[in-house]
């Protein structure tokens, strides 16, 4: 196993998994953890997750991670069926990538930790960058665990952002999920939308609103557009 993943695995078993399992409201046994669930984690995401923890960009308690402007606590483990003993526990990739992105925004793109949080006000986005002295959402980020999921999300978002809001949400679950991201953008009108996947895959977009309508376009831009600027 590459060094970074080996280090992540040691810390998972030594720090984060015991904290999660030993929380009074859980009282799980760590013997239920499935090590194979780590195999899909990239070295890139393991590195940035550990950077976020070590730089104290998130605090951790009872297996929950919290950033300064987070609207919700993040957990990196997923519990399986209660009927199985020991109860299966797996690594949850999306929160690991989300927490790692906090470190990238701080250390790579210069954002103050106080401006960063997981989960948006509308609960539609996994990560948000706020203005310096306001609740204005400047960047909204959605995290997916696979590049195919990013492609599908963007396909439906491009489709729906060019249309007026519907009377009813789409019936297909994946299309409905993407439609809700479009609707989330229509609430906060961020400058940028960041679709992020494993290993740093993804795309940054400028949100270009069509005058005062609810229609907009997602214009692909360079990743360095995420650099912090006073706002």
PDB file of N, CA, C and O in Angstrom, residues 33-77:
ATOM      1  N   UNK A  33     -15.360  -2.864  10.997  1.00  0.00           N
ATOM      2  CA  UNK A  33     -14.893  -2.031   9.889  1.00  0.00           C
ATOM      3  C   UNK A  33     -14.370  -2.874   8.736  1.00  0.00           C
ATOM      4  O   UNK A  33     -13.622  -3.825   8.939  1.00  0.00           O
ATOM      5  N   UNK A  34     -14.782  -2.522   7.528  1.00  0.00           N
ATOM      6  CA  UNK A  34     -14.360  -3.230   6.323  1.00  0.00           C
ATOM      7  C   UNK A  34     -13.177  -2.498   5.681  1.00  0.00           C
ATOM      8  O   UNK A  34     -13.335  -1.452   5.060  1.00  0.00           O
ATOM      9  N   UNK A  35     -11.988  -3.051   5.852  1.00  0.00           N
ATOM     10  CA  UNK A  35     -10.781  -2.395   5.341  1.00  0.00           C
ATOM     11  C   UNK A  35     -10.798  -2.228   3.833  1.00  0.00           C
ATOM     12  O   UNK A  35     -10.172  -1.299   3.300  1.00  0.00           O
ATOM     13  N   UNK A  36     -11.509  -3.120   3.144  1.00  0.00           N
ATOM     14  CA  UNK A  36     -11.532  -3.004   1.684  1.00  0.00           C
ATOM     15  C   UNK A  36     -12.199  -1.724   1.216  1.00  0.00           C
ATOM     16  O   UNK A  36     -12.006  -1.291   0.068  1.00  0.00           O
ATOM     17  N   UNK A  37     -12.968  -1.075   2.096  1.00  0.00           N
ATOM     18  CA  UNK A  37     -13.633   0.166   1.692  1.00  0.00           C
ATOM     19  C   UNK A  37     -12.637   1.315   1.532  1.00  0.00           C
ATOM     20  O   UNK A  37     -12.966   2.343   0.947  1.00  0.00           O
ATOM     21  N   UNK A  38     -11.411   1.152   2.040  1.00  0.00           N
ATOM     22  CA  UNK A  38     -10.365   2.163   1.867  1.00  0.00           C
ATOM     23  C   UNK A  38      -9.758   2.095   0.472  1.00  0.00           C
ATOM     24  O   UNK A  38      -9.169   3.066  -0.011  1.00  0.00           O
ATOM     25  N   UNK A  39      -9.920   0.966  -0.214  1.00  0.00           N
ATOM     26  CA  UNK A  39      -9.206   0.744  -1.472  1.00  0.00           C
ATOM     27  C   UNK A  39      -9.583   1.733  -2.570  1.00  0.00           C
ATOM     28  O   UNK A  39      -8.798   1.986  -3.488  1.00  0.00           O
ATOM     29  N   UNK A  40     -10.780   2.319  -2.486  1.00  0.00           N
ATOM     30  CA  UNK A  40     -11.200   3.282  -3.507  1.00  0.00           C
ATOM     31  C   UNK A  40     -10.728   4.705  -3.212  1.00  0.00           C
ATOM     32  O   UNK A  40     -10.901   5.603  -4.023  1.00  0.00           O
ATOM     33  N   UNK A  41     -10.129   4.908  -2.047  1.00  0.00           N
ATOM     34  CA  UNK A  41      -9.623   6.229  -1.680  1.00  0.00           C
ATOM     35  C   UNK A  41      -8.313   6.509  -2.403  1.00  0.00           C
ATOM     36  O   UNK A  41      -7.415   5.674  -2.412  1.00  0.00           O
ATOM     37  N   UNK A  42      -8.180   7.677  -3.005  1.00  0.00           N
ATOM     38  CA  UNK A  42      -6.940   8.034  -3.700  1.00  0.00           C
ATOM     39  C   UNK A  42      -5.937   8.616  -2.711  1.00  0.00           C
ATOM     40  O   UNK A  42      -6.304   9.150  -1.659  1.00  0.00           O
ATOM     41  N   UNK A  43      -4.652   8.534  -3.063  1.00  0.00           N
ATOM     42  CA  UNK A  43      -3.615   9.161  -2.241  1.00  0.00           C
ATOM     43  C   UNK A  43      -3.843  10.671  -2.143  1.00  0.00           C
ATOM     44  O   UNK A  43      -3.612  11.273  -1.097  1.00  0.00           O
ATOM     45  N   UNK A  44      -4.289  11.265  -3.241  1.00  0.00           N
ATOM     46  CA  UNK A  44      -4.568  12.701  -3.284  1.00  0.00           C
ATOM     47  C   UNK A  44      -5.561  13.076  -2.187  1.00  0.00           C
ATOM     48  O   UNK A  44      -5.335  14.013  -1.408  1.00  0.00           O
ATOM     49  N   UNK A  45      -6.667  12.356  -2.113  1.00  0.00           N
ATOM     50  CA  UNK A  45      -7.706  12.691  -1.141  1.00  0.00           C
ATOM     51  C   UNK A  45      -7.285  12.334   0.280  1.00  0.00           C
ATOM     52  O   UNK A  45      -7.656  13.043   1.231  1.00  0.00           O
ATOM     53  N   UNK A  46      -6.519  11.255   0.453  1.00  0.00           N
ATOM     54  CA  UNK A  46      -5.997  10.916   1.779  1.00  0.00           C
ATOM     55  C   UNK A  46      -5.084  12.028   2.289  1.00  0.00           C
ATOM     56  O   UNK A  46      -5.161  12.439   3.456  1.00  0.00           O
ATOM     57  N   UNK A  47      -4.226  12.524   1.404  1.00  0.00           N
ATOM     58  CA  UNK A  47      -3.293  13.602   1.776  1.00  0.00           C
ATOM     59  C   UNK A  47      -4.040  14.846   2.234  1.00  0.00           C
ATOM     60  O   UNK A  47      -3.772  15.385   3.318  1.00  0.00           O
ATOM     61  N   UNK A  48      -5.006  15.307   1.430  1.00  0.00           N
ATOM     62  CA  UNK A  48      -5.677  16.561   1.756  1.00  0.00           C
ATOM     63  C   UNK A  48      -6.596  16.414   2.966  1.00  0.00           C
ATOM     64  O   UNK A  48      -6.772  17.371   3.742  1.00  0.00           O
ATOM     65  N   UNK A  49      -7.166  15.247   3.167  1.00  0.00           N
ATOM     66  CA  UNK A  49      -7.965  15.027   4.371  1.00  0.00           C
ATOM     67  C   UNK A  49      -7.086  15.174   5.613  1.00  0.00           C
ATOM     68  O   UNK A  49      -7.469  15.871   6.575  1.00  0.00           O
ATOM     69  N   UNK A  50      -5.933  14.522   5.609  1.00  0.00           N
ATOM     70  CA  UNK A  50      -5.041  14.614   6.765  1.00  0.00           C
ATOM     71  C   UNK A  50      -4.523  16.030   6.957  1.00  0.00           C
ATOM     72  O   UNK A  50      -4.327  16.480   8.096  1.00  0.00           O
ATOM     73  N   UNK A  51      -4.333  16.768   5.874  1.00  0.00           N
ATOM     74  CA  UNK A  51      -3.935  18.171   5.981  1.00  0.00           C
ATOM     75  C   UNK A  51      -5.009  18.975   6.699  1.00  0.00           C
ATOM     76  O   UNK A  51      -4.710  19.836   7.537  1.00  0.00           O
ATOM     77  N   UNK A  52      -6.274  18.736   6.363  1.00  0.00           N
ATOM     78  CA  UNK A  52      -7.373  19.454   7.009  1.00  0.00           C
ATOM     79  C   UNK A  52      -7.421  19.166   8.507  1.00  0.00           C
ATOM     80  O   UNK A  52      -7.641  20.071   9.323  1.00  0.00           O
ATOM     81  N   UNK A  53      -7.208  17.895   8.872  1.00  0.00           N
ATOM     82  CA  UNK A  53      -7.227  17.517  10.288  1.00  0.00           C
ATOM     83  C   UNK A  53      -6.041  18.126  11.016  1.00  0.00           C
ATOM     84  O   UNK A  53      -6.181  18.732  12.089  1.00  0.00           O
ATOM     85  N   UNK A  54      -4.840  18.006  10.435  1.00  0.00           N
ATOM     86  CA  UNK A  54      -3.624  18.452  11.111  1.00  0.00           C
ATOM     87  C   UNK A  54      -3.541  19.973  11.204  1.00  0.00           C
ATOM     88  O   UNK A  54      -2.936  20.517  12.136  1.00  0.00           O
ATOM     89  N   UNK A  55      -4.119  20.687  10.237  1.00  0.00           N
ATOM     90  CA  UNK A  55      -4.133  22.143  10.278  1.00  0.00           C
ATOM     91  C   UNK A  55      -5.289  22.681  11.120  1.00  0.00           C
ATOM     92  O   UNK A  55      -5.483  23.892  11.205  1.00  0.00           O
ATOM     93  N   UNK A  56      -6.060  21.785  11.718  1.00  0.00           N
ATOM     94  CA  UNK A  56      -7.203  22.133  12.566  1.00  0.00           C
ATOM     95  C   UNK A  56      -8.251  22.965  11.824  1.00  0.00           C
ATOM     96  O   UNK A  56      -8.897  23.843  12.404  1.00  0.00           O
ATOM     97  N   UNK A  57      -8.401  22.649  10.551  1.00  0.00           N
ATOM     98  CA  UNK A  57      -9.461  23.289   9.774  1.00  0.00           C
ATOM     99  C   UNK A  57     -10.813  22.684  10.131  1.00  0.00           C
ATOM    100  O   UNK A  57     -11.860  23.266   9.837  1.00  0.00           O
ATOM    101  N   UNK A  58     -10.770  21.498  10.725  1.00  0.00           N
ATOM    102  CA  UNK A  58     -11.972  20.864  11.271  1.00  0.00           C
ATOM    103  C   UNK A  58     -11.659  20.393  12.680  1.00  0.00           C
ATOM    104  O   UNK A  58     -10.530  20.000  12.986  1.00  0.00           O
ATOM    105  N   UNK A  59     -12.654  20.457  13.540  1.00  0.00           N
ATOM    106  CA  UNK A  59     -12.545  19.845  14.860  1.00  0.00           C
ATOM    107  C   UNK A  59     -13.248  18.498  14.800  1.00  0.00           C
ATOM    108  O   UNK A  59     -14.152  18.296  13.996  1.00  0.00           O
ATOM    109  N   UNK A  60     -12.827  17.572  15.666  1.00  0.00           N
ATOM    110  CA  UNK A  60     -13.385  16.219  15.621  1.00  0.00           C
ATOM    111  C   UNK A  60     -13.819  15.795  17.005  1.00  0.00           C
ATOM    112  O   UNK A  60     -13.095  15.946  17.983  1.00  0.00           O
ATOM    113  N   UNK A  61     -15.030  15.269  17.086  1.00  0.00           N
ATOM    114  CA  UNK A  61     -15.549  14.758  18.352  1.00  0.00           C
ATOM    115  C   UNK A  61     -16.566  13.669  18.067  1.00  0.00           C
ATOM    116  O   UNK A  61     -17.455  13.852  17.225  1.00  0.00           O
ATOM    117  N   UNK A  62     -16.420  12.527  18.723  1.00  0.00           N
ATOM    118  CA  UNK A  62     -17.343  11.399  18.561  1.00  0.00           C
ATOM    119  C   UNK A  62     -17.489  10.974  17.101  1.00  0.00           C
ATOM    120  O   UNK A  62     -18.557  10.529  16.675  1.00  0.00           O
ATOM    121  N   UNK A  63     -16.405  11.126  16.334  1.00  0.00           N
ATOM    122  CA  UNK A  63     -16.446  10.719  14.936  1.00  0.00           C
ATOM    123  C   UNK A  63     -17.055  11.739  14.003  1.00  0.00           C
ATOM    124  O   UNK A  63     -17.179  11.488  12.803  1.00  0.00           O
ATOM    125  N   UNK A  64     -17.417  12.909  14.511  1.00  0.00           N
ATOM    126  CA  UNK A  64     -17.961  13.989  13.684  1.00  0.00           C
ATOM    127  C   UNK A  64     -16.886  15.047  13.451  1.00  0.00           C
ATOM    128  O   UNK A  64     -16.115  15.378  14.362  1.00  0.00           O
ATOM    129  N   UNK A  65     -16.863  15.612  12.243  1.00  0.00           N
ATOM    130  CA  UNK A  65     -15.922  16.667  11.890  1.00  0.00           C
ATOM    131  C   UNK A  65     -16.698  17.942  11.596  1.00  0.00           C
ATOM    132  O   UNK A  65     -17.721  17.915  10.903  1.00  0.00           O
ATOM    133  N   UNK A  66     -16.186  19.076  12.117  1.00  0.00           N
ATOM    134  CA  UNK A  66     -16.912  20.332  11.988  1.00  0.00           C
ATOM    135  C   UNK A  66     -15.953  21.453  11.615  1.00  0.00           C
ATOM    136  O   UNK A  66     -14.938  21.671  12.291  1.00  0.00           O
ATOM    137  N   UNK A  67     -16.260  22.168  10.518  1.00  0.00           N
ATOM    138  CA  UNK A  67     -15.501  23.343  10.093  1.00  0.00           C
ATOM    139  C   UNK A  67     -16.165  24.599  10.660  1.00  0.00           C
ATOM    140  O   UNK A  67     -17.338  24.563  11.068  1.00  0.00           O
ATOM    141  N   UNK A  68     -15.435  25.745  10.701  1.00  0.00           N
ATOM    142  CA  UNK A  68     -15.974  26.951  11.341  1.00  0.00           C
ATOM    143  C   UNK A  68     -17.344  27.404  10.843  1.00  0.00           C
ATOM    144  O   UNK A  68     -18.188  27.811  11.632  1.00  0.00           O
ATOM    145  N   UNK A  69     -17.605  27.321   9.531  1.00  0.00           N
ATOM    146  CA  UNK A  69     -18.878  27.809   9.007  1.00  0.00           C
ATOM    147  C   UNK A  69     -19.805  26.672   8.575  1.00  0.00           C
ATOM    148  O   UNK A  69     -20.759  26.899   7.823  1.00  0.00           O
ATOM    149  N   UNK A  70     -19.548  25.481   9.072  1.00  0.00           N
ATOM    150  CA  UNK A  70     -20.364  24.331   8.673  1.00  0.00           C
ATOM    151  C   UNK A  70     -21.790  24.460   9.188  1.00  0.00           C
ATOM    152  O   UNK A  70     -22.019  24.895  10.316  1.00  0.00           O
ATOM    153  N   UNK A  71     -22.738  24.064   8.342  1.00  0.00           N
ATOM    154  CA  UNK A  71     -24.138  24.015   8.743  1.00  0.00           C
ATOM    155  C   UNK A  71     -24.509  22.638   9.303  1.00  0.00           C
ATOM    156  O   UNK A  71     -25.618  22.448   9.772  1.00  0.00           O
ATOM    157  N   UNK A  72     -23.574  21.700   9.205  1.00  0.00           N
ATOM    158  CA  UNK A  72     -23.825  20.352   9.717  1.00  0.00           C
ATOM    159  C   UNK A  72     -22.494  19.667  10.001  1.00  0.00           C
ATOM    160  O   UNK A  72     -21.458  20.048   9.448  1.00  0.00           O
ATOM    161  N   UNK A  73     -22.526  18.666  10.864  1.00  0.00           N
ATOM    162  CA  UNK A  73     -21.349  17.865  11.150  1.00  0.00           C
ATOM    163  C   UNK A  73     -21.180  16.803  10.073  1.00  0.00           C
ATOM    164  O   UNK A  73     -22.158  16.268   9.562  1.00  0.00           O
ATOM    165  N   UNK A  74     -19.926  16.498   9.757  1.00  0.00           N
ATOM    166  CA  UNK A  74     -19.613  15.467   8.765  1.00  0.00           C
ATOM    167  C   UNK A  74     -19.097  14.221   9.470  1.00  0.00           C
ATOM    168  O   UNK A  74     -18.321  14.319  10.427  1.00  0.00           O
ATOM    169  N   UNK A  75     -19.498  13.044   9.004  1.00  0.00           N
ATOM    170  CA  UNK A  75     -18.917  11.795   9.479  1.00  0.00           C
ATOM    171  C   UNK A  75     -18.353  11.045   8.286  1.00  0.00           C
ATOM    172  O   UNK A  75     -18.907  11.104   7.187  1.00  0.00           O
ATOM    173  N   UNK A  76     -17.230  10.376   8.496  1.00  0.00           N
ATOM    174  CA  UNK A  76     -16.552   9.707   7.381  1.00  0.00           C
ATOM    175  C   UNK A  76     -16.805   8.208   7.365  1.00  0.00           C
ATOM    176  O   UNK A  76     -16.192   7.490   6.578  1.00  0.00           O
ATOM    177  N   UNK A  77     -17.713   7.735   8.230  1.00  0.00           N
ATOM    178  CA  UNK A  77     -18.037   6.318   8.261  1.00  0.00           C
ATOM    179  C   UNK A  77     -19.521   6.106   7.990  1.00  0.00           C
ATOM    180  O   UNK A  77     -20.355   6.942   8.345  1.00  0.00           O
TER     181      UNK A  77
END
